[in-house]
CSV table of C-alpha atoms in Angstrom, one decimal:
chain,number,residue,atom,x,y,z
H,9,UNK,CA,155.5,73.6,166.6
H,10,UNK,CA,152.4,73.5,168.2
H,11,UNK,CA,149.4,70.8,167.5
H,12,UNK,CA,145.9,70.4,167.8
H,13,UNK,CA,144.4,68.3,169.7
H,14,UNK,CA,141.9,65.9,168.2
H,15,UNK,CA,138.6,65.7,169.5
H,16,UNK,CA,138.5,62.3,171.3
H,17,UNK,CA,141.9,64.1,173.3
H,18,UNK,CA,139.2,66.8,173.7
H,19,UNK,CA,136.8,64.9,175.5
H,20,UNK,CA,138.8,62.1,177.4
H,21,UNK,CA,140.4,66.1,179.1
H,22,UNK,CA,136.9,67.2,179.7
H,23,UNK,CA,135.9,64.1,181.1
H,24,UNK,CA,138.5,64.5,183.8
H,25,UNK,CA,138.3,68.2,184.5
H,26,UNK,CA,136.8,69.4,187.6
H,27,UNK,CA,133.0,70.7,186.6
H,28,UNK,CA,133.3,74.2,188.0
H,29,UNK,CA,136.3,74.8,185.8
H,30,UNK,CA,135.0,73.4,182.7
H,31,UNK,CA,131.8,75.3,182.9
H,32,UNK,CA,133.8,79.2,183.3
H,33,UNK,CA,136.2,77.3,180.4
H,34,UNK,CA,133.1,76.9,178.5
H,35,UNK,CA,131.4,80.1,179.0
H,36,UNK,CA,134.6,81.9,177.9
H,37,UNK,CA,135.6,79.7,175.0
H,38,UNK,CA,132.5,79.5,172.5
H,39,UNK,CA,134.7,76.9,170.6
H,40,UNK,CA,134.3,74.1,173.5
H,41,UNK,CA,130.7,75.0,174.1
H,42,UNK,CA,129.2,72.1,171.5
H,43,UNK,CA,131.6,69.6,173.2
H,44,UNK,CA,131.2,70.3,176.4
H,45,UNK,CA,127.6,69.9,175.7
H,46,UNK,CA,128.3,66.3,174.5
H,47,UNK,CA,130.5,65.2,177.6
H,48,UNK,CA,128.8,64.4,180.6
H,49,UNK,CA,129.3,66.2,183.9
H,50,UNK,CA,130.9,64.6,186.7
H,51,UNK,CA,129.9,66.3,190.6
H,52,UNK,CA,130.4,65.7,193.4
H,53,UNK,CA,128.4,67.8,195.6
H,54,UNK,CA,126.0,69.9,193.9
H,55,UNK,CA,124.0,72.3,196.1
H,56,UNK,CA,120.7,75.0,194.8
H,57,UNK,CA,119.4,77.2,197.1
H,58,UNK,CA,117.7,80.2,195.9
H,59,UNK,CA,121.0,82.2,195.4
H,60,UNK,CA,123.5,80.3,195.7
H,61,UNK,CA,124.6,76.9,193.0
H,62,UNK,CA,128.0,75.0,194.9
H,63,UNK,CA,129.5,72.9,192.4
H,64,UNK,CA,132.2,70.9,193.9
H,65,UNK,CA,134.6,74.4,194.7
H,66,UNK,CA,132.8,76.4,192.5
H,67,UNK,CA,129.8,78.7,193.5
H,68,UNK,CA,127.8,80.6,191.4
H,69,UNK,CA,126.0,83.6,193.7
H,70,UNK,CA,123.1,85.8,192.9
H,71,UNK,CA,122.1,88.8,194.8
H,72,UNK,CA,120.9,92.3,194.8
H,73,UNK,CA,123.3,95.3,194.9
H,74,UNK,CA,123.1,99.0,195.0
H,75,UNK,CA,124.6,101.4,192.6
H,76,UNK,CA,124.1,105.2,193.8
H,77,UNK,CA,124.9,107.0,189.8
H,78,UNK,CA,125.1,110.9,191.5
H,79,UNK,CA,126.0,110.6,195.2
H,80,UNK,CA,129.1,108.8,196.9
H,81,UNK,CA,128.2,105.0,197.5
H,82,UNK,CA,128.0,104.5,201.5
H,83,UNK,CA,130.7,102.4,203.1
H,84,UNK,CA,128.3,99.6,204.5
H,85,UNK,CA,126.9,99.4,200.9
H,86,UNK,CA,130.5,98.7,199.3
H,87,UNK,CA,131.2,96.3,201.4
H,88,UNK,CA,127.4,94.2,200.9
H,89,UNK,CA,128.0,94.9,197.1
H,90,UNK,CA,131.6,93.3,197.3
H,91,UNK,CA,130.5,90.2,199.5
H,92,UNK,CA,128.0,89.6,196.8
H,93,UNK,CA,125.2,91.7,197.4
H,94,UNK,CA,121.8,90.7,199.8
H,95,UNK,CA,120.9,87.1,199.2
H,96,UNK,CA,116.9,88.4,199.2
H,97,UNK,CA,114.7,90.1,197.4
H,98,UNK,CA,113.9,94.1,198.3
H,99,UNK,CA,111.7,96.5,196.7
H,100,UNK,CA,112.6,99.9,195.2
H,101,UNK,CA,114.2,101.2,198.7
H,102,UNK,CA,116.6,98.3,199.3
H,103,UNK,CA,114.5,96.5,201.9
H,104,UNK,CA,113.7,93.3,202.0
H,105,UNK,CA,110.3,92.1,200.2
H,106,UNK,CA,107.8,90.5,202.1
H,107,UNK,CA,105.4,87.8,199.9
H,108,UNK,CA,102.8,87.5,202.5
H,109,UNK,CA,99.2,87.7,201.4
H,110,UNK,CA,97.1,91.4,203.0
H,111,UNK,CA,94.0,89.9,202.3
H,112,UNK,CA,92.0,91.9,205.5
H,113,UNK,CA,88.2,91.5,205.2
H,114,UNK,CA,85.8,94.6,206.0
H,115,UNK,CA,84.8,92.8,209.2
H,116,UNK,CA,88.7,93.3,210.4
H,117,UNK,CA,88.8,96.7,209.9
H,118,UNK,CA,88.6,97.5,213.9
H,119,UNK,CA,91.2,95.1,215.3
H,120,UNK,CA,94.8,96.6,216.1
H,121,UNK,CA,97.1,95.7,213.5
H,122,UNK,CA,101.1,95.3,214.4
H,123,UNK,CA,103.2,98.0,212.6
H,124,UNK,CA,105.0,97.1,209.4
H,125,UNK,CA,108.2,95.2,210.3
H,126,UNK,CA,110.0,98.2,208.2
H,127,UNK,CA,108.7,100.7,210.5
H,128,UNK,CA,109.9,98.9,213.8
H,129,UNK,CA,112.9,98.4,212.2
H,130,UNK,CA,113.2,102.3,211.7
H,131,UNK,CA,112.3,103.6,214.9
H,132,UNK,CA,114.6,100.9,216.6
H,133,UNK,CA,117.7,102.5,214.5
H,134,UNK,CA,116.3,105.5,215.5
H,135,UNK,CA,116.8,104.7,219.2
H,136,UNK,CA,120.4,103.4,218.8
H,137,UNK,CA,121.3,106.7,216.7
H,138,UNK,CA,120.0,108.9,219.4
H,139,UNK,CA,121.9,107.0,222.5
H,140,UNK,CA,124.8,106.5,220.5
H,141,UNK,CA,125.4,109.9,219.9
H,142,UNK,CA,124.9,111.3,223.2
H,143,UNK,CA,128.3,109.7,223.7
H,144,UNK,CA,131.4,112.1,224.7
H,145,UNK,CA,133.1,109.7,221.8
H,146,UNK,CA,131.1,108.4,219.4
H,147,UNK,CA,131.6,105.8,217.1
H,148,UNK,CA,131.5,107.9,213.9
H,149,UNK,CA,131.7,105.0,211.5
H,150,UNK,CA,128.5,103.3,213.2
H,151,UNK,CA,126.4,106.6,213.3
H,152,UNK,CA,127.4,106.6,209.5
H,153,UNK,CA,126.0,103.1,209.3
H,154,UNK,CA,123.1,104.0,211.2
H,155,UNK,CA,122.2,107.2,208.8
H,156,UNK,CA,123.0,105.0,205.9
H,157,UNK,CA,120.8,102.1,207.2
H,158,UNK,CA,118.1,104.9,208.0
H,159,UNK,CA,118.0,106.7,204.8
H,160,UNK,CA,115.8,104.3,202.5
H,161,UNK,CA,113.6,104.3,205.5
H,162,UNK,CA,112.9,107.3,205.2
H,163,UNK,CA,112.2,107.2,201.7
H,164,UNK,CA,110.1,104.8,201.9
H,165,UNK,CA,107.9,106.4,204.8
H,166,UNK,CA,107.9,110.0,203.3
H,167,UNK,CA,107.2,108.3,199.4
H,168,UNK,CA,110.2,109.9,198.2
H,169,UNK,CA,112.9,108.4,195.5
H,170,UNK,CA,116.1,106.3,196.9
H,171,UNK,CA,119.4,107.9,195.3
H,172,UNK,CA,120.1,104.3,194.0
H,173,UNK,CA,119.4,101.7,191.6
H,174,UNK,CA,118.6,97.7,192.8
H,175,UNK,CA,120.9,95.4,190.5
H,176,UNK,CA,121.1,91.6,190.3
H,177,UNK,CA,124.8,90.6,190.4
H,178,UNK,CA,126.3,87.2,189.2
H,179,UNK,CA,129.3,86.7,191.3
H,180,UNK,CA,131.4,83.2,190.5
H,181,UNK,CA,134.2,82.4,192.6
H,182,UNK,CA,136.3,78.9,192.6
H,183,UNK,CA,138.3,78.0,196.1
H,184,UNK,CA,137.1,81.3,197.9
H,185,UNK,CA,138.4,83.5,194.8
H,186,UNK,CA,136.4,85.4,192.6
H,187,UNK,CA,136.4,84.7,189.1
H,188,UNK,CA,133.8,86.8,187.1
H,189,UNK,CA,130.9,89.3,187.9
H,190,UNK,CA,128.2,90.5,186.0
H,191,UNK,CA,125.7,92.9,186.4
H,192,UNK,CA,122.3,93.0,184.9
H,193,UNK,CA,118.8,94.9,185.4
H,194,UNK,CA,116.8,93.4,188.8
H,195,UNK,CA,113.6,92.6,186.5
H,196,UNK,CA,113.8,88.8,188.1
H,197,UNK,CA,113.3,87.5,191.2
H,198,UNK,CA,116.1,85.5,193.2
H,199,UNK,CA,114.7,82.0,192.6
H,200,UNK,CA,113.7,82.8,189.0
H,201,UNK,CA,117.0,83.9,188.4
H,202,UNK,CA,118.4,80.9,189.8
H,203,UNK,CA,115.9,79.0,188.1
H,204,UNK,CA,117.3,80.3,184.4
H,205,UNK,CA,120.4,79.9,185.4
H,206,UNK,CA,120.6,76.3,186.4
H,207,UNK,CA,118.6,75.7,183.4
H,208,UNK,CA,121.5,77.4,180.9
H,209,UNK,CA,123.7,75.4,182.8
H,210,UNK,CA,122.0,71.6,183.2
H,211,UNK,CA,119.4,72.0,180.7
H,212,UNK,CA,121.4,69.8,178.0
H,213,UNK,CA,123.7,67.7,179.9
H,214,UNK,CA,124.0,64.2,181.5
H,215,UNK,CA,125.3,64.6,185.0
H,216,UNK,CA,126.5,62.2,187.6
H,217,UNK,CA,126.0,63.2,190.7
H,218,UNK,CA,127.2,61.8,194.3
H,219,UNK,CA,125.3,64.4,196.5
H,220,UNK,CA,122.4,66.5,196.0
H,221,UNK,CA,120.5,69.0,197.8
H,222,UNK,CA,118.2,71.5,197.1
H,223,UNK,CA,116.6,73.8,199.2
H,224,UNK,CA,113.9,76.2,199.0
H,225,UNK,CA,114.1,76.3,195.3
H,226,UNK,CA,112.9,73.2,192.9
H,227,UNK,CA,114.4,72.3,189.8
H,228,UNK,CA,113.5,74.3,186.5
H,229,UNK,CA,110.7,72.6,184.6
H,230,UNK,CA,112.7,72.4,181.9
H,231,UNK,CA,115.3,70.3,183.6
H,232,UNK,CA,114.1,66.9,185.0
H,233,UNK,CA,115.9,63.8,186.5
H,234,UNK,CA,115.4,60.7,184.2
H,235,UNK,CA,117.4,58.1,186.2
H,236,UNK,CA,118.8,57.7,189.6
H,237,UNK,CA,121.3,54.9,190.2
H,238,UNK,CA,121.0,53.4,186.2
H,239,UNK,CA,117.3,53.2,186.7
H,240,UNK,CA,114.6,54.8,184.8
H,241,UNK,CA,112.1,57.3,187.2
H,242,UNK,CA,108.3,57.3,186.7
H,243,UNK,CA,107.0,60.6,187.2
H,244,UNK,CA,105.3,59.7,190.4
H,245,UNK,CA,108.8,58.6,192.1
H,246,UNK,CA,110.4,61.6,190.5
H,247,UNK,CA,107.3,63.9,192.4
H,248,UNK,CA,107.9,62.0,196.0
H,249,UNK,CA,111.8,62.3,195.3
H,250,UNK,CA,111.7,66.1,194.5
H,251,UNK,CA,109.8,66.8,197.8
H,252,UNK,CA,112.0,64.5,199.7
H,253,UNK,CA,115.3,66.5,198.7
H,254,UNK,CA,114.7,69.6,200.7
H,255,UNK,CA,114.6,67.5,203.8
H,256,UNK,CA,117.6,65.4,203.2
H,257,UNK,CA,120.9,66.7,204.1
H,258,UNK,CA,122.7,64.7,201.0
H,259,UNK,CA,121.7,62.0,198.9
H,260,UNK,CA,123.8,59.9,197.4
H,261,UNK,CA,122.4,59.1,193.9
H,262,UNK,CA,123.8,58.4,190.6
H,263,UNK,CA,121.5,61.0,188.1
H,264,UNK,CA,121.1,62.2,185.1
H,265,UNK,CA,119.8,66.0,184.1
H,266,UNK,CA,118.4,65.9,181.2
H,267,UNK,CA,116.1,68.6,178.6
H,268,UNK,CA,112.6,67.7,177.5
């Protein structure tokens, strides 16, 4: 005869469960979801870059992955798309995006511009192709790397459609093991998508934290730190603190995550 535990058994357990685990616990059991809202988080080492979240052992990974619906997936590409995908955003063709402001005045117009870093990139594959296949033995898997790693090159320089779709993939894995993958529709940038997702995950907690370090992402607006070591933060020292963290290799801080 089996019996349930009683909550305060619930909680004094999900105090003492390592955070990684109590977080996939909680996304798979809607039942714990309320209490594990209630218990505070305790990390060690929690680490945001813009797509990757290490939590303790736990790391939650976003990038973008290829799915080809008609034609045979290249090699190259199954192997990115099992690693996790790129860890950067690309446009339609699958290379990466480049934010830079164009913003060339008339007066401009007769200087010599460098080519596109897209289009040295193709005519340098171009080159190794061509010397690597006037080998007596040729490495067959690398020339079909090279044509794979050509082909949304050409796409993109003759304005054609890529035989593939751009995904952004969840992958969670805990001690170098993979634990869940999701797929969804690429209509979010990296760092937004990091951005929402540290939000579902902090937005309603109290944490205590030992290390912290964020880099090249800030936190969510919606999630703010309200003390460090027991003491309250005015907004000013929580400004200076936030541009502080990306320079700091850990900080050892006591904090609190909280939702306005």
């Amino acid at each position: 005869m089996t019996t349930a535990l009683n909550e305060n058994c619930m909680k004094a357990i999900m105090k003492n469960l390592d955070p990684g685990l109590r977080l996939l616990l909680s996304q798979t059991c809607p039942s714990l979801r309320q209490l594990d809202q209630e218990v505070p988080l305790k990390i060690q080492h929690l680490h945001i870059s813009t797509s990757r979240l290490h939590i303790n052992k736990t790391t939650f990974k976003l990038g973008i992955i290829r799915h080809y619906p008609d034609v045979d997936t290249p090699e190259f590409v199954k192997k990115e798309n099992s690693e996790g995908g790129t860890p950067y955003d690309v446009d339609i063709y699958g290379l990466r995006r480049s934010f830079k402001a164009e913003n060339v005045s008339d007066d401009d117009c007769n200087y010599n511009y460098e080519p596109e870093a897209w289009i040295v990139e193709m005519e340098r594959l171009q080159e190794e192709l061509m010397e690597l296949e006037l080998y007596r033995n040729p490495d067959k898997k690398k020339i079909e790397k090279l044509h794979g790693q050509l082909a949304p090159l050409y796409h993109k320089y003759n304005d054609t459609t890529p035989p593939f779709d751009n995904y952004l993939q969840l992958m969670v894995t805990r001690k170098g093991k993979i634990q869940k993958i999701e797929k969804m529709s690429y209509g979010k940038l990296l760092h937004q998508g990091m951005e929402y997702l540290v939000s579902r995950i902090f937005g309603r907690r109290r944490i205590f934290l030992d290390s912290l370090k964020l880099q090249g992402i800030a936190l969510p607006c919606d999630v703010h730190l309200a003390q460090v070591n027991r003491t309250c933060v005015t907004p000013d020292a929580l400004e200076l603190l936030l541009y502080l963290m990306p320079s700091l290799d850990s900080l050892k801080t006591n904090i609190t995550i909280s939702e306005n």
